[in-house]
Amino acid sequence: MPLAIRTLSHQDGDHRWEMASRDPDPRLAAYISGYQGYAELAATPMRRMELPFAGLPMIVSLGPRIGVKLLDEAAGWTEHRSFIAGLHDRPALTEYTGAQEGVQVNFTPIGACLILGRPLAELFNEVVALEDLFGEAESGRLVARLQEATGWAARFQIMDGFLLERLAAAPALPPELAWAWQALEQSGGQCEVAGLAGEIGWSRKHLSVQFRQRFGLPPKVVARILRFHRTAALLGEAANDGRADIALAGGYYDQPHFNRDFRQFAGCTPGEYLARLLPDGGGVAGV
């Protein structure tokens, strides 16, 4: 049975977009959290804030370049077409004008380690062109096949095949690290690092060093990002609930820690974040 495709759309004057999403092939479930196809048209500059999350987005663009900037970096904007963004510990901004179209693949860190075939510490807080990771020939073939395909179902099927082929040739990941990541993720960032280390027979320091090298961030920071991302989603879904209740449901012991993580990972207060949410699930407006 074909995998279901979910669609969203929005139009407001000269700004319109549509988005299609689908789960990956079940054989990729542990490595890819989802696909999104998007087509958007904006007559004026469209800027969004991209929040840190426990994954790596790959953008295969079928349109013009996209401007990208880390929010608190002194460096200015850089322009990219198809790229992968590593794990990051601060928000980023994206910007474009005109038409945009492409496919986004959200890697889990385990999937990125295997399919990219490199330690993710190399990608921390970086945006890397697709050709620098897969080579010009392979990335060029992928973009061409997606451009020629008709409809999102065909494009997602092409992406399944591309990723399954790379996964089949991937080197193994140490099982201790894979288990530690999955345990941390399943707990929503509520696991103690010392407890994870004890479960696999490693010291806390050794786990932190290996985790950071393989995945790009130490487990303590990943735990904070997992809690923040969950709480930001709850905040958007239940904006009228009390902030203290939302913070508690997201795994925070008190509101000051909740506010601190919002400042670091969103660059704003929870109230400012809510005011920037775009309609119909269109993301978060940038500043």
Coordinates of C-alpha atoms in Angstrom, one line a residue:
M1 CA 0.0 0.0 0.0
P2 CA 1.4 3.4 -0.9
L3 CA 2.5 5.6 2.0
A4 CA 0.1 8.4 2.7
I5 CA 0.9 12.0 1.7
R6 CA -0.3 14.8 3.9
T7 CA -0.8 18.3 2.3
L8 CA -1.1 21.8 3.6
S9 CA -1.5 25.1 1.7
H10 CA -1.8 28.8 2.4
Q11 CA -2.5 32.0 0.4
D12 CA -2.4 35.6 1.6
G13 CA -2.3 38.1 -1.2
D14 CA 0.9 37.7 -3.2
H15 CA 2.3 35.1 -0.8
R16 CA 1.2 31.4 -1.3
W17 CA 2.7 28.1 -0.5
E18 CA 1.9 24.4 -0.5
M19 CA 3.6 21.6 1.4
A20 CA 3.4 17.8 1.1
S21 CA 4.8 15.5 3.7
R22 CA 5.3 11.7 3.9
D23 CA 7.0 9.2 6.1
P24 CA 10.0 7.5 4.5
D25 CA 10.1 3.9 3.4
P26 CA 9.7 1.7 6.6
R27 CA 13.3 0.5 6.1
L28 CA 14.5 4.1 6.7
A29 CA 12.3 4.8 9.8
A30 CA 15.2 4.8 12.2
Y31 CA 17.3 7.1 10.0
I32 CA 14.8 9.6 8.4
S33 CA 12.1 11.3 10.4
G34 CA 10.2 12.5 7.4
Y35 CA 10.0 14.1 4.0
Q36 CA 8.6 17.5 3.0
G37 CA 8.0 18.8 -0.5
Y38 CA 7.4 22.5 -0.8
A39 CA 6.5 25.1 -3.4
E40 CA 6.2 28.7 -2.4
L41 CA 5.9 32.1 -4.1
A42 CA 6.6 35.4 -2.3
A43 CA 6.6 38.8 -4.0
T44 CA 8.6 40.4 -1.1
P45 CA 11.5 38.9 0.9
M46 CA 10.3 35.9 3.0
R47 CA 12.3 35.4 6.1
R48 CA 11.9 32.5 8.6
M49 CA 13.5 31.5 11.8
E50 CA 14.6 27.8 11.9
L51 CA 14.9 26.4 15.4
P52 CA 17.4 23.8 16.6
F53 CA 16.0 20.3 16.7
A54 CA 17.5 16.8 17.2
G55 CA 18.0 16.2 13.5
L56 CA 19.7 17.4 10.3
P57 CA 17.7 18.9 7.5
M58 CA 18.8 18.2 3.9
I59 CA 17.3 20.6 1.3
V60 CA 17.3 19.5 -2.3
S61 CA 16.4 22.7 -4.1
L62 CA 14.7 22.8 -7.4
G63 CA 14.7 26.6 -7.5
P64 CA 17.0 29.5 -6.8
R65 CA 19.4 30.0 -3.9
I66 CA 18.3 30.5 -0.3
G67 CA 20.0 32.9 2.1
V68 CA 21.0 31.4 5.4
K69 CA 22.4 33.0 8.6
L70 CA 23.0 31.9 12.1
L71 CA 21.1 34.3 14.3
D72 CA 23.9 35.4 16.7
E73 CA 26.8 35.0 14.3
A74 CA 28.9 38.1 13.4
A75 CA 29.3 36.6 9.9
G76 CA 26.7 37.7 7.3
W77 CA 24.4 35.8 5.0
T78 CA 25.5 33.0 2.8
E79 CA 23.6 31.7 -0.2
H80 CA 22.9 28.0 -0.9
R81 CA 20.9 25.9 -3.3
S82 CA 21.0 22.2 -2.1
F83 CA 22.6 21.7 1.3
I84 CA 22.6 19.9 4.6
A85 CA 22.6 21.7 7.9
G86 CA 24.3 20.0 10.9
L87 CA 23.1 20.0 14.4
H88 CA 23.1 23.5 15.8
D89 CA 22.7 25.1 19.2
R90 CA 21.2 28.4 18.1
P91 CA 18.5 29.6 15.7
A92 CA 19.1 30.3 12.1
L93 CA 17.4 32.5 9.6
T94 CA 16.5 31.7 6.0
E95 CA 15.4 34.2 3.3
Y96 CA 14.4 34.3 -0.3
T97 CA 12.3 36.3 -2.7
G98 CA 10.3 34.9 -5.6
A99 CA 9.6 31.2 -6.2
Q100 CA 11.0 28.3 -4.2
E101 CA 10.5 24.6 -4.7
G102 CA 12.3 21.5 -3.4
V103 CA 12.3 18.5 -1.1
Q104 CA 13.5 18.5 2.5
V105 CA 14.7 15.3 4.2
N106 CA 15.0 15.3 8.0
F107 CA 17.8 12.9 9.0
T108 CA 18.0 11.5 12.5
P109 CA 21.6 11.9 13.7
I110 CA 22.0 8.1 13.5
G111 CA 20.8 8.2 9.9
A112 CA 23.1 11.2 9.1
C113 CA 26.1 9.4 10.5
L114 CA 25.5 6.3 8.4
I115 CA 24.2 7.8 5.1
L116 CA 26.7 10.8 5.1
G117 CA 29.5 8.5 6.2
R118 CA 31.3 11.0 8.4
P119 CA 31.3 12.2 12.0
L120 CA 28.7 14.9 12.5
A121 CA 31.1 17.1 14.6
E122 CA 32.4 18.3 11.1
L123 CA 28.9 19.7 10.4
F124 CA 28.2 21.3 13.8
N125 CA 26.6 24.8 13.2
E126 CA 27.5 24.5 9.5
V127 CA 25.7 24.5 6.2
V128 CA 27.4 22.2 3.7
A129 CA 26.6 22.0 0.0
L130 CA 25.2 18.7 -1.2
E131 CA 28.0 18.2 -3.8
D132 CA 30.6 18.5 -1.0
L133 CA 29.0 15.6 0.8
F134 CA 27.9 13.3 -2.1
G135 CA 30.1 14.6 -4.9
E136 CA 29.1 16.7 -7.9
A137 CA 28.0 13.8 -10.1
E138 CA 25.8 12.0 -7.6
S139 CA 24.2 15.1 -6.2
G140 CA 23.6 16.4 -9.8
R141 CA 21.9 13.2 -10.8
L142 CA 19.6 13.4 -7.7
V143 CA 18.6 17.0 -8.4
A144 CA 18.0 16.2 -12.1
R145 CA 15.8 13.1 -11.3
L146 CA 13.7 15.1 -8.8
Q147 CA 13.2 17.9 -11.4
E148 CA 12.1 15.5 -14.0
A149 CA 9.7 13.6 -11.7
T150 CA 6.0 14.5 -11.8
G151 CA 4.3 15.0 -8.4
W152 CA 5.4 14.6 -4.8
A153 CA 4.8 10.8 -4.7
A154 CA 7.3 10.2 -7.4
R155 CA 9.8 12.5 -5.9
F156 CA 9.5 10.9 -2.5
Q157 CA 10.0 7.5 -4.1
I158 CA 13.2 8.7 -5.8
M159 CA 14.4 9.9 -2.4
D160 CA 13.6 6.5 -0.8
G161 CA 15.7 4.8 -3.4
F162 CA 18.6 7.2 -3.1
L163 CA 18.8 6.9 0.6
L164 CA 18.4 3.1 0.8
E165 CA 21.2 2.7 -1.7
R166 CA 23.6 4.8 0.4
L167 CA 22.4 3.1 3.6
A168 CA 23.3 -0.3 2.2
A169 CA 26.9 0.8 1.8
A170 CA 27.2 2.6 5.1
P171 CA 29.7 1.5 7.8
A172 CA 28.3 0.4 11.1
L173 CA 27.8 2.8 14.1
P174 CA 29.0 1.6 17.5
P175 CA 25.9 0.0 19.1
E176 CA 26.5 1.7 22.4
L177 CA 26.2 5.2 20.8
A178 CA 23.1 4.2 18.8
W179 CA 21.5 2.9 22.0
A180 CA 22.4 6.0 24.0
W181 CA 21.0 8.3 21.3
Q182 CA 17.7 6.3 21.1
A183 CA 17.4 6.2 24.9
L184 CA 17.9 10.0 25.2
E185 CA 15.4 10.7 22.4
Q186 CA 12.8 8.3 23.7
S187 CA 13.0 10.0 27.1
G188 CA 12.4 13.4 25.6
G189 CA 15.8 14.5 27.0
Q190 CA 14.9 13.4 30.6
C191 CA 17.7 10.8 30.9
E192 CA 20.7 11.6 33.1
V193 CA 24.0 11.3 31.2
A194 CA 25.6 9.4 34.0
G195 CA 22.8 6.9 33.8
L196 CA 23.2 6.4 30.1
A197 CA 26.9 5.9 30.5
G198 CA 26.4 3.4 33.3
E199 CA 24.0 1.4 31.1
I200 CA 26.6 0.9 28.4
G201 CA 29.6 0.5 30.7
W202 CA 31.3 3.7 29.7
S203 CA 32.4 6.7 31.8
R204 CA 30.4 9.8 31.6
K205 CA 33.3 11.7 30.0
H206 CA 34.0 9.0 27.4
L207 CA 30.3 8.9 26.4
S208 CA 30.2 12.7 26.1
V209 CA 33.4 12.8 24.0
Q210 CA 32.2 10.0 21.7
F211 CA 28.7 11.4 21.4
R212 CA 29.9 14.8 20.5
Q213 CA 32.3 13.5 17.9
R214 CA 29.8 11.2 16.2
F215 CA 26.6 13.4 16.5
G216 CA 28.0 16.9 16.8
L217 CA 26.8 17.9 20.3
P218 CA 27.3 16.4 23.8
P219 CA 24.4 14.5 25.3
K220 CA 23.6 17.2 27.8
V221 CA 23.0 19.8 25.1
V222 CA 21.0 17.3 23.0
A223 CA 18.8 16.7 26.0
R224 CA 18.1 20.5 26.3
I225 CA 17.3 20.7 22.6
L226 CA 14.9 17.8 22.9
R227 CA 13.1 19.4 25.8
F228 CA 13.0 22.8 24.1
H229 CA 11.7 21.4 20.8
R230 CA 8.9 19.5 22.6
T231 CA 7.9 22.5 24.7
A232 CA 7.9 24.9 21.7
A233 CA 5.5 22.5 20.0
L234 CA 3.3 22.3 23.0
L235 CA 3.4 26.1 23.3
G236 CA 2.1 26.5 19.7
E237 CA -0.6 23.9 20.2
A238 CA -1.8 25.2 23.6
A239 CA -1.0 28.9 23.5
N240 CA -3.8 29.7 26.0
D241 CA -2.5 27.4 28.7
G242 CA -0.3 28.6 31.5
R243 CA 3.4 28.9 30.7
A244 CA 4.3 27.1 33.9
D245 CA 2.1 24.1 33.0
I246 CA 3.5 24.0 29.5
A247 CA 7.1 24.1 30.8
L248 CA 6.3 21.2 33.2
A249 CA 4.7 19.1 30.5
G250 CA 7.8 19.7 28.3
G251 CA 10.1 18.4 31.0
Y252 CA 11.3 21.6 32.7
Y253 CA 11.4 21.7 36.5
D254 CA 10.8 25.5 36.6
Q255 CA 10.0 28.4 34.3
P256 CA 13.5 30.1 34.6
H257 CA 15.1 27.1 32.8
F258 CA 12.3 27.1 30.3
N259 CA 12.9 30.9 29.6
R260 CA 16.7 30.4 29.4
D261 CA 16.5 27.7 26.8
F262 CA 14.0 29.8 24.7
R263 CA 16.5 32.7 24.8
Q264 CA 19.3 30.4 23.6
F265 CA 17.5 28.2 21.1
A266 CA 14.9 30.7 19.7
G267 CA 16.6 34.0 20.4
C268 CA 13.4 35.4 21.9
T269 CA 10.9 35.0 24.8
P270 CA 8.1 32.4 24.6
G271 CA 5.6 35.3 24.0
E272 CA 7.6 36.7 21.1
Y273 CA 7.9 33.2 19.6
L274 CA 4.1 32.8 19.7
A275 CA 3.6 36.2 18.0
R276 CA 5.9 35.1 15.2
L277 CA 4.1 31.8 14.3
L278 CA 2.9 31.9 10.7
P279 CA -0.6 30.8 9.9
D280 CA -1.5 27.3 8.7
G281 CA 1.8 25.7 10.0
G282 CA 3.9 27.9 7.8
G283 CA 6.8 28.2 10.3
V284 CA 8.2 31.0 12.4
A285 CA 8.7 34.5 11.0
G286 CA 12.3 35.7 11.2
V287 CA 13.4 39.1 12.4

